[in-house]
Short mmCIF file of N, CA and C in Angstrom, two decimals:
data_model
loop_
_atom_site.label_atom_id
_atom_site.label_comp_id
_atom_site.label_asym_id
_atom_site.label_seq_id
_atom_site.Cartn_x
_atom_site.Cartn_y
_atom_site.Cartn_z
N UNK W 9 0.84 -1.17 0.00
CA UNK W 9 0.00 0.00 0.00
C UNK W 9 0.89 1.24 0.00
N UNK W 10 0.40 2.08 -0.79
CA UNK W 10 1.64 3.12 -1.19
C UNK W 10 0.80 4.17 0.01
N UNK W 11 2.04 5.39 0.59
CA UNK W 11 1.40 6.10 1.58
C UNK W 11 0.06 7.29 1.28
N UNK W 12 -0.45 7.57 2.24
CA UNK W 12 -1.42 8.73 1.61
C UNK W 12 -0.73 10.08 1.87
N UNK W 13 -1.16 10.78 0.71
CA UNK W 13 -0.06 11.93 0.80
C UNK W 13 -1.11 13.38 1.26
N UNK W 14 -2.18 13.29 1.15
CA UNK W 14 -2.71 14.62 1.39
C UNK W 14 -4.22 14.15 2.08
N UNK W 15 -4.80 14.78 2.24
CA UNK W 15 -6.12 14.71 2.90
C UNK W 15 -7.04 14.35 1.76
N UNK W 16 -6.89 14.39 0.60
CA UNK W 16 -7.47 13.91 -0.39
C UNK W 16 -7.70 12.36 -0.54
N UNK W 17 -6.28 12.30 -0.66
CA UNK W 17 -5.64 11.10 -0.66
C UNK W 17 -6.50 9.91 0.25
N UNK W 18 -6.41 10.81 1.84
CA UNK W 18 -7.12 9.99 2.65
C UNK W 18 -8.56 9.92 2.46
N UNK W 19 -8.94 10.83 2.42
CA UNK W 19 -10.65 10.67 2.20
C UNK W 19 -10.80 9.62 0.93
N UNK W 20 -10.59 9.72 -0.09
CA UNK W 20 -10.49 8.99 -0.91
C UNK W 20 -10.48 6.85 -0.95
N UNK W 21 -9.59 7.01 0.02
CA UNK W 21 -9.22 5.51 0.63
C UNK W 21 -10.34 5.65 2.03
N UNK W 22 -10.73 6.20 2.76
CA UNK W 22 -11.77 5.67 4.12
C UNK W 22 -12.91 5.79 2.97
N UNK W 23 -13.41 6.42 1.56
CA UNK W 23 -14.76 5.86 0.86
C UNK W 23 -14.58 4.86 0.61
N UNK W 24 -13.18 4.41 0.26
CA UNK W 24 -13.59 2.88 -1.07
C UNK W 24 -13.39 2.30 0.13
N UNK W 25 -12.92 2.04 1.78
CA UNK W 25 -13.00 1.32 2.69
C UNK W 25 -14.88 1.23 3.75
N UNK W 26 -14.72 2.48 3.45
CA UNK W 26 -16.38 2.44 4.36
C UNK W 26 -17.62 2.12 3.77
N UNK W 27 -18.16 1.11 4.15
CA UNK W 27 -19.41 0.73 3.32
C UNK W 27 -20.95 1.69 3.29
N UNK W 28 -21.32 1.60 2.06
CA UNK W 28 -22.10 2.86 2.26
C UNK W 28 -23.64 2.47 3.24
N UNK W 29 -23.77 3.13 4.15
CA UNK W 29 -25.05 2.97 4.73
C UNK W 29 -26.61 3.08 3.91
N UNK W 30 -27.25 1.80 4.45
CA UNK W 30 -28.50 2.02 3.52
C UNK W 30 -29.62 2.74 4.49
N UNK W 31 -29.50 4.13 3.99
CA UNK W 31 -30.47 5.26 5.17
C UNK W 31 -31.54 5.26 4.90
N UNK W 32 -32.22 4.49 3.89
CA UNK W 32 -33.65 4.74 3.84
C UNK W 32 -34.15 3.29 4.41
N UNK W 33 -33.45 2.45 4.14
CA UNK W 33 -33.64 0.88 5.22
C UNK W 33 -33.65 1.50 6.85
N UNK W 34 -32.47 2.11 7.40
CA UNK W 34 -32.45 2.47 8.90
C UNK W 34 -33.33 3.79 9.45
N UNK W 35 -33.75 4.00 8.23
CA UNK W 35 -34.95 5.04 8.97
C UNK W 35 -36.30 4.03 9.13
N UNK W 36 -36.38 3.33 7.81
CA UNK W 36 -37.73 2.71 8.04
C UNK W 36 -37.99 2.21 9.33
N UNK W 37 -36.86 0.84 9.59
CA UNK W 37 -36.38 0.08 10.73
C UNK W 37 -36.58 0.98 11.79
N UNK W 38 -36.07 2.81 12.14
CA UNK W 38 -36.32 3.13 13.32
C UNK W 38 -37.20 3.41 13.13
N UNK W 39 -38.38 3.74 12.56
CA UNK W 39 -39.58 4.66 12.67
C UNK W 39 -40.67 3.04 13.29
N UNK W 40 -40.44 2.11 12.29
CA UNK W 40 -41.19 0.96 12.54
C UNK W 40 -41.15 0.25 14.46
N UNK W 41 -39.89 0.62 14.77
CA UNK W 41 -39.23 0.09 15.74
C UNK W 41 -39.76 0.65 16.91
N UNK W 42 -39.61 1.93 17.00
CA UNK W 42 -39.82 3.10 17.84
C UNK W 42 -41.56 3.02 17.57
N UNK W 43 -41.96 3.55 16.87
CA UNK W 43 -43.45 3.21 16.70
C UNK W 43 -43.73 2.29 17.36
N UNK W 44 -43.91 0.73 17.10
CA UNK W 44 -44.22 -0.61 17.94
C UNK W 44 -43.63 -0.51 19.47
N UNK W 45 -42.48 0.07 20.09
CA UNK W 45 -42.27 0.38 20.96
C UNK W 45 -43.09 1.32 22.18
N UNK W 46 -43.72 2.56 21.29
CA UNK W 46 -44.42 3.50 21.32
C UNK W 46 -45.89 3.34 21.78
N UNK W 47 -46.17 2.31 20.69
CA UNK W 47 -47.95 1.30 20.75
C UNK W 47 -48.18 0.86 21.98
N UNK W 48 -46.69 -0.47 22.27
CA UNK W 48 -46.86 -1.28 23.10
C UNK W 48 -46.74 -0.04 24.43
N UNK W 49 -46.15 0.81 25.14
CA UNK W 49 -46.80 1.93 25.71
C UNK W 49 -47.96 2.22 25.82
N UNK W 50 -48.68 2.71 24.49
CA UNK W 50 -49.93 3.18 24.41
C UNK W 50 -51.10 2.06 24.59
N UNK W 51 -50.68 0.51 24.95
CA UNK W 51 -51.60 -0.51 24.98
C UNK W 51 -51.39 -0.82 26.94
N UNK W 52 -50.53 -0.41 27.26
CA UNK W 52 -50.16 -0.29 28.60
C UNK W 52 -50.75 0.73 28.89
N UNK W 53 -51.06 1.60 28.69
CA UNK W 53 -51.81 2.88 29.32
C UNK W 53 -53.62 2.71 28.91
N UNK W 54 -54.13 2.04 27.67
CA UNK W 54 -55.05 2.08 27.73
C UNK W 54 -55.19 0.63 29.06
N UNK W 55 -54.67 -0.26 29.01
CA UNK W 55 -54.99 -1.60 29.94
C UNK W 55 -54.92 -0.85 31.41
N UNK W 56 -54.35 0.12 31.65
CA UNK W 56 -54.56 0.87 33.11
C UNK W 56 -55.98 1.29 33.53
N UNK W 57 -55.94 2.24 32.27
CA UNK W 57 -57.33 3.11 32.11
C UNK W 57 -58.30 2.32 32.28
N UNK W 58 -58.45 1.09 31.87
CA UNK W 58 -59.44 0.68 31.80
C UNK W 58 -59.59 -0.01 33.16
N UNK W 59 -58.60 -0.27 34.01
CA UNK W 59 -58.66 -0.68 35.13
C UNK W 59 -58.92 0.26 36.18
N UNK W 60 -59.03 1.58 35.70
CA UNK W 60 -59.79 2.73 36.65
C UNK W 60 -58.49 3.42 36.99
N UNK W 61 -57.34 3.35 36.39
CA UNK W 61 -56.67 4.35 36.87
C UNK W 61 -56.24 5.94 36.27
N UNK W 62 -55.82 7.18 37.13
CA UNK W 62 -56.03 8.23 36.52
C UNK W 62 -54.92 8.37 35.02
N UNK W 63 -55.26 8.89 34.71
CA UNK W 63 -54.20 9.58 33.25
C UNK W 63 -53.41 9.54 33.80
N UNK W 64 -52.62 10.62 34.92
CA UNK W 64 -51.19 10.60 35.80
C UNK W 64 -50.34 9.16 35.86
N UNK W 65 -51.55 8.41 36.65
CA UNK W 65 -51.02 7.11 37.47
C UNK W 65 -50.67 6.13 35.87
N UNK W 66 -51.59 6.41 35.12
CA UNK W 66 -51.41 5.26 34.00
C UNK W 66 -50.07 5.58 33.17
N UNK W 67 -49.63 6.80 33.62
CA UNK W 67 -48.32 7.22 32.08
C UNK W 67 -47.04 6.76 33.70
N UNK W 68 -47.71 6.61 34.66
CA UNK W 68 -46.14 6.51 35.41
C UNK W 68 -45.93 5.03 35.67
N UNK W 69 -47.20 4.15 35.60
CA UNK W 69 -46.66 2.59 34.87
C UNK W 69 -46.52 2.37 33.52
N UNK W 70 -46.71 2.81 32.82
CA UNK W 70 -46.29 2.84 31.44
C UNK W 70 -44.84 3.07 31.53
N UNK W 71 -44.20 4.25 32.25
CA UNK W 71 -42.84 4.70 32.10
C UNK W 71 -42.50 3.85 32.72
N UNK W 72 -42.66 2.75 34.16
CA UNK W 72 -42.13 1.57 34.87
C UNK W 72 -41.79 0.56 33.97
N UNK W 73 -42.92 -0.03 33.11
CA UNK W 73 -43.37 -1.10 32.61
C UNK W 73 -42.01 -1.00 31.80
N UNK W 74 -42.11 0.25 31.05
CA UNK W 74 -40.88 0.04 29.87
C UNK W 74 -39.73 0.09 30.28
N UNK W 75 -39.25 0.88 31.33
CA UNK W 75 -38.11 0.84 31.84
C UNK W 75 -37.42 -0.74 32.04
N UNK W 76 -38.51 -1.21 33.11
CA UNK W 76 -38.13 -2.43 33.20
C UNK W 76 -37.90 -3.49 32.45
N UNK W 77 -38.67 -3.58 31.47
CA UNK W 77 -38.93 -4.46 30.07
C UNK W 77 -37.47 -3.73 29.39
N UNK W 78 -37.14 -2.77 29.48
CA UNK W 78 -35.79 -2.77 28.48
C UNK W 78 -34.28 -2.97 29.30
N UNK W 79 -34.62 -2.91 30.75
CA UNK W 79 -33.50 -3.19 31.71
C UNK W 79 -33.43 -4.89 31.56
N UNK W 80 -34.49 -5.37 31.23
CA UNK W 80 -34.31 -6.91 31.36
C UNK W 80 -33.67 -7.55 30.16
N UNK W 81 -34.75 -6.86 28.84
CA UNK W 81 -33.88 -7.14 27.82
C UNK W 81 -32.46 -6.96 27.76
N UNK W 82 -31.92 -5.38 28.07
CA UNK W 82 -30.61 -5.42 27.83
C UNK W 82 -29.70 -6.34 29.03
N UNK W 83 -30.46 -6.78 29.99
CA UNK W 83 -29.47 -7.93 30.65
C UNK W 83 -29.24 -9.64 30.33
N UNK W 84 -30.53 -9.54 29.08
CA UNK W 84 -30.41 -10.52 28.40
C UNK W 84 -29.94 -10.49 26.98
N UNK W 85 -29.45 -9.08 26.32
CA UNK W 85 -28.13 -9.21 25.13
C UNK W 85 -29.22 -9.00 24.17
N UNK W 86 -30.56 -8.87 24.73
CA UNK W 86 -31.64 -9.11 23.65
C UNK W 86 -31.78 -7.33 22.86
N UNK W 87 -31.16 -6.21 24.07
CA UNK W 87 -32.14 -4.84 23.82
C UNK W 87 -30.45 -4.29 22.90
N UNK W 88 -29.65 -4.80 22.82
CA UNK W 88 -28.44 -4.39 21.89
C UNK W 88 -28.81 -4.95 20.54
N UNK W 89 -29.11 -5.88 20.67
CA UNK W 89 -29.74 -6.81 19.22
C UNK W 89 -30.88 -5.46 18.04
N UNK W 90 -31.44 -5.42 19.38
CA UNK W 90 -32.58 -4.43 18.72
C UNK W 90 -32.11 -3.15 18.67
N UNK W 91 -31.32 -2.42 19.81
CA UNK W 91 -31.04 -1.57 18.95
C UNK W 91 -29.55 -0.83 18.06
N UNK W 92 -28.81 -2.08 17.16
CA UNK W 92 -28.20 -2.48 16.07
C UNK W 92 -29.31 -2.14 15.23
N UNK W 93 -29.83 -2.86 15.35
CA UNK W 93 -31.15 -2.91 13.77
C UNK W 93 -31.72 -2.18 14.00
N UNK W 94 -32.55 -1.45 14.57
CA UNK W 94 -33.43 0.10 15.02
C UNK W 94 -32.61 1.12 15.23
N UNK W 95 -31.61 1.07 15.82
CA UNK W 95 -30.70 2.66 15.60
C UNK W 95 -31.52 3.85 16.73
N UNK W 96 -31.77 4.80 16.25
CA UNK W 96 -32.02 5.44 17.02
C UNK W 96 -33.47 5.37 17.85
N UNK W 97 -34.49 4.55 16.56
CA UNK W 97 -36.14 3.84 16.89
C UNK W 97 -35.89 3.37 18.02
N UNK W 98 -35.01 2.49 18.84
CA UNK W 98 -35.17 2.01 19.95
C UNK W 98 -34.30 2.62 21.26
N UNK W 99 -33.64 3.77 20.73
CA UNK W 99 -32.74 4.60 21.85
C UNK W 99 -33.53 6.03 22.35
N UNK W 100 -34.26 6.73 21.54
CA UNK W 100 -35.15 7.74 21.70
C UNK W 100 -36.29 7.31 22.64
N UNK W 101 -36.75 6.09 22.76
CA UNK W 101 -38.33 6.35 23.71
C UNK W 101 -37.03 6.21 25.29
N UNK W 102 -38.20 6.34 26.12
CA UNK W 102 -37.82 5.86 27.21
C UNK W 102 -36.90 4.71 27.57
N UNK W 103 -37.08 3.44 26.84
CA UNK W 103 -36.32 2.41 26.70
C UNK W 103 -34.90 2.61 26.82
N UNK W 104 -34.46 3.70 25.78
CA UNK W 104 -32.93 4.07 25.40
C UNK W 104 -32.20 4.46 26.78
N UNK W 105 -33.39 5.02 27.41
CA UNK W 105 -32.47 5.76 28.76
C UNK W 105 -31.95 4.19 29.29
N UNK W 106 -33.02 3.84 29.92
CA UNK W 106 -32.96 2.87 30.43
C UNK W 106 -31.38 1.63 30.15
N UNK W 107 -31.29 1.45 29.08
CA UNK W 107 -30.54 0.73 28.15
C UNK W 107 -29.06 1.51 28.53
N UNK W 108 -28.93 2.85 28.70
CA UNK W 108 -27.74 3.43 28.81
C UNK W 108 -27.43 3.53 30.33
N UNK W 109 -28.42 3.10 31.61
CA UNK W 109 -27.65 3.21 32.67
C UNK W 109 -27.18 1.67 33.06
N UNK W 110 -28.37 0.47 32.27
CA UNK W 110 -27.92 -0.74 32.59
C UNK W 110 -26.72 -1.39 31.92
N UNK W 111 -26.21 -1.07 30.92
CA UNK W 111 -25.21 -1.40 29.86
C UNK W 111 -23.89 -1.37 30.55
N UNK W 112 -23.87 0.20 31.10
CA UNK W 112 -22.20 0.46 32.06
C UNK W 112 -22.42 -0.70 33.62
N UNK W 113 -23.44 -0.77 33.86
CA UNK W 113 -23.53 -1.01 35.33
C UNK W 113 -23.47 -2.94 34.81
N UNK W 114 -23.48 -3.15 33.84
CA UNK W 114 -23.21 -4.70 33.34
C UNK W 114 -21.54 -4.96 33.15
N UNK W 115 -21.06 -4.19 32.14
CA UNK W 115 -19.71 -4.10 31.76
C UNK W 115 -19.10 -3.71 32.76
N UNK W 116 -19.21 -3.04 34.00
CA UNK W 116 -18.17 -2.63 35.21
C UNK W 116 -18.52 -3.58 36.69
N UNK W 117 -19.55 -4.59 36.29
CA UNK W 117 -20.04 -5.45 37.78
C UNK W 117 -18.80 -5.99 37.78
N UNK W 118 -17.69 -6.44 37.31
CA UNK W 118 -16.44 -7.20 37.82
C UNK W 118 -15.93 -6.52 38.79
N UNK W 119 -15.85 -5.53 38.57
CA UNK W 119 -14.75 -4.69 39.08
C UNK W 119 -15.37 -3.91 40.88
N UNK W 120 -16.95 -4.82 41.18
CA UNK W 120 -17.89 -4.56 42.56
C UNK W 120 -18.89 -4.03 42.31
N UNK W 121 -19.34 -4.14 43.54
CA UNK W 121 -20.40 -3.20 43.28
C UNK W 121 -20.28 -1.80 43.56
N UNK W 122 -19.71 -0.90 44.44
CA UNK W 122 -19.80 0.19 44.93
C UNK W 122 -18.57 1.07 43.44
N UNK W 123 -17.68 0.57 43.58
CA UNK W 123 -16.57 1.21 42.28
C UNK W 123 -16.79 0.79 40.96
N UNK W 124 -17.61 -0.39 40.60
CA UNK W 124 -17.63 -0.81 39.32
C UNK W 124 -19.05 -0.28 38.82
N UNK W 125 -20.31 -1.17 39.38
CA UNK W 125 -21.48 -1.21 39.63
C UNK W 125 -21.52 0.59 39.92
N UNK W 126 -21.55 1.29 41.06
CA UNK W 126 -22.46 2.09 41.39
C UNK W 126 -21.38 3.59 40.58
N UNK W 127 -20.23 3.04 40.23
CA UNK W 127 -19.11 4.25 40.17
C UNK W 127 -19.71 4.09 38.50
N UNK W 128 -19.55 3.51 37.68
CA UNK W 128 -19.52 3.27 36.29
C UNK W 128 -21.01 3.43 35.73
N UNK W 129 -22.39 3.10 36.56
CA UNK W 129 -23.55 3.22 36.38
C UNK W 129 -23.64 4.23 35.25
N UNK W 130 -23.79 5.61 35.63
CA UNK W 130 -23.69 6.89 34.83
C UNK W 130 -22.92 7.35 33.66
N UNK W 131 -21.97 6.76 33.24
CA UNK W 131 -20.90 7.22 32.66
C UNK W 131 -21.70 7.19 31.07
N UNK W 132 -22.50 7.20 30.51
CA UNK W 132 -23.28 7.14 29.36
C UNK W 132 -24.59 8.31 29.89
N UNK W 133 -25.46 7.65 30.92
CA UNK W 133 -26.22 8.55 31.04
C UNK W 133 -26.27 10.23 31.88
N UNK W 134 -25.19 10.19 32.47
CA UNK W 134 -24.75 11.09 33.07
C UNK W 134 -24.30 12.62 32.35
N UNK W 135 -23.98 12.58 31.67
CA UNK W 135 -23.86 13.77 30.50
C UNK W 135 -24.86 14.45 29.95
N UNK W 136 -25.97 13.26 29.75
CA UNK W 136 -27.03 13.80 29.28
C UNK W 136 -28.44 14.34 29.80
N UNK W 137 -28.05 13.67 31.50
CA UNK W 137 -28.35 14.03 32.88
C UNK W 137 -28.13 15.69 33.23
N UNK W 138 -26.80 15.51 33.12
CA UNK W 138 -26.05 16.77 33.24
C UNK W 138 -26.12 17.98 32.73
N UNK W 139 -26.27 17.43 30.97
CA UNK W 139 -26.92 18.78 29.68
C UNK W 139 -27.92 19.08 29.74
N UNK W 140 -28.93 17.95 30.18
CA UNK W 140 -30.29 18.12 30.19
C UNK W 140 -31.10 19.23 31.49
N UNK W 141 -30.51 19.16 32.47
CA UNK W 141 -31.02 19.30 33.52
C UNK W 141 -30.27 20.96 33.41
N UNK W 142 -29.27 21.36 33.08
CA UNK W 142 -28.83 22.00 32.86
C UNK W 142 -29.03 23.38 32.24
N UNK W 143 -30.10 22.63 30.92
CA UNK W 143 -30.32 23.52 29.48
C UNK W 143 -31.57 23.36 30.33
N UNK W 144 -32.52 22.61 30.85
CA UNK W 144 -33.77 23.07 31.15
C UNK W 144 -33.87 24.89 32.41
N UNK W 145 -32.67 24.56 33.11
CA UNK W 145 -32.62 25.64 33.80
C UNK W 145 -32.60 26.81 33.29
N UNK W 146 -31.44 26.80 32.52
CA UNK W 146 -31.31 27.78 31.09
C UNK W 146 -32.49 28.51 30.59
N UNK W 147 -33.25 27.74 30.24
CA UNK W 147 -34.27 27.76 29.12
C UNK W 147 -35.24 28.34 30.33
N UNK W 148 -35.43 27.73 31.52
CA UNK W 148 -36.35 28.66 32.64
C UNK W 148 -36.25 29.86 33.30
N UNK W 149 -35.20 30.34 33.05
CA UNK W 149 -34.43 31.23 33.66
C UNK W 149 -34.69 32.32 32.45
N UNK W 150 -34.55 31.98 31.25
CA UNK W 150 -34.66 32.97 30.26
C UNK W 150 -36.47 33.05 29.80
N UNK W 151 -37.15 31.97 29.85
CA UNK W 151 -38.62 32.26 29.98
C UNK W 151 -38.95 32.94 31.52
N UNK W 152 -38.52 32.97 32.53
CA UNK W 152 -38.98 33.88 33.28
C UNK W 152 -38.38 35.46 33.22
N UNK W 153 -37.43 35.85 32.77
CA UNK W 153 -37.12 36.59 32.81
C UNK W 153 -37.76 37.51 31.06
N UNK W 154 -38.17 37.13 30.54
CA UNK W 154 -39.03 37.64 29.52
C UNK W 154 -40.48 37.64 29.40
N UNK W 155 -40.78 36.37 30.47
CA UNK W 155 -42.59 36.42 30.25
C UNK W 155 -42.82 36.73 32.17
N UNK W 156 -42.19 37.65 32.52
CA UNK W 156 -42.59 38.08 33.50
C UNK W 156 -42.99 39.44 33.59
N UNK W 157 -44.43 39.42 34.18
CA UNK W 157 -45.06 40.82 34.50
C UNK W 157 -44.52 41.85 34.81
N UNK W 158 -44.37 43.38 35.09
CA UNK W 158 -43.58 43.93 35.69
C UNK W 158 -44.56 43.63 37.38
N UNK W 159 -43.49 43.56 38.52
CA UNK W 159 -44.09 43.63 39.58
C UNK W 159 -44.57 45.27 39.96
N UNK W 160 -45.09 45.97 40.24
CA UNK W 160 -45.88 46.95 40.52
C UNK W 160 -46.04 47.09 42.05
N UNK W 161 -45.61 47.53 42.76
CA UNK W 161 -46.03 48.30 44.44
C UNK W 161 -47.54 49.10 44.11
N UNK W 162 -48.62 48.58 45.32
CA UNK W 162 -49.23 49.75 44.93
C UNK W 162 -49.48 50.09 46.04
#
């Protein structure tokens, strides 16, 4: 293999090495994925409802139900499977969170529980913990300070 001499050069050799992605297959796959994901939710919340519970109570077993259902899968190798082939369809609902605190806290149980287990837990979801919680403050801080009344003494 003769060397690469310029940035041309290289780009050139990582195309004819990188296989081209088929993006209209991995959108279908996530939309299909995430959708059926989505349903099975929305079939958990009507099976509440119908058991007399409020709107509130029914979306906070729905958010249990799935959590758990994707903590189990991914401890059974099953929720990586799915989302390889779904892509982002199965990392966006609720599931995905889920999937990103059990994944580290699997790969670091050797190493204990308190330093491996409880130290390594976060290291995926934690950032986005961090940005999230972060930018919501942001974002409240600048809606109050624009959609606030003037206060008035009278």
């Amino acid at each position: 293999m003769k060397p690469l001499d310029s940035k041309k050069d290289y780009q050139n050799y990582v195309d004819q090495k990188s296989p081209n992605s088929p993006i209209l297959k991995n959108c279908f796959n996530a939309f299909w994925v995430g959708g059926l994901i989505c349903s099975i939710g929305q079939i958990i919340m009507y099976i509440c409802k119908a058991r007399g519970f409020s709107q509130e109570m029914s979306g906070t077993i729905v958010s249990i139900i799935l959590i758990g259902l994707s903590a189990f899968l991914t401890g059974l190798n099953i929720f990586n499977k799915i989302g390889k082939f779904a892509g982002a369809g199965s990392l966006i609902p609720i599931t995905g969170f889920s999937n990103s605190i059990v994944s580290p806290a699997m790969e670091y149980k050797s190493e204990g529980y308190v330093m491996g287990v409880g130290g390594k837990m976060f290291t995926v979801a934690g950032p986005v913990l961090v940005f999230g919680i972060s930018a919501s403050i942001i974002v409240g801080l600048v809606y109050l300070i624009f959609n606030t009344q003037a206060i008035t003494l009278v």
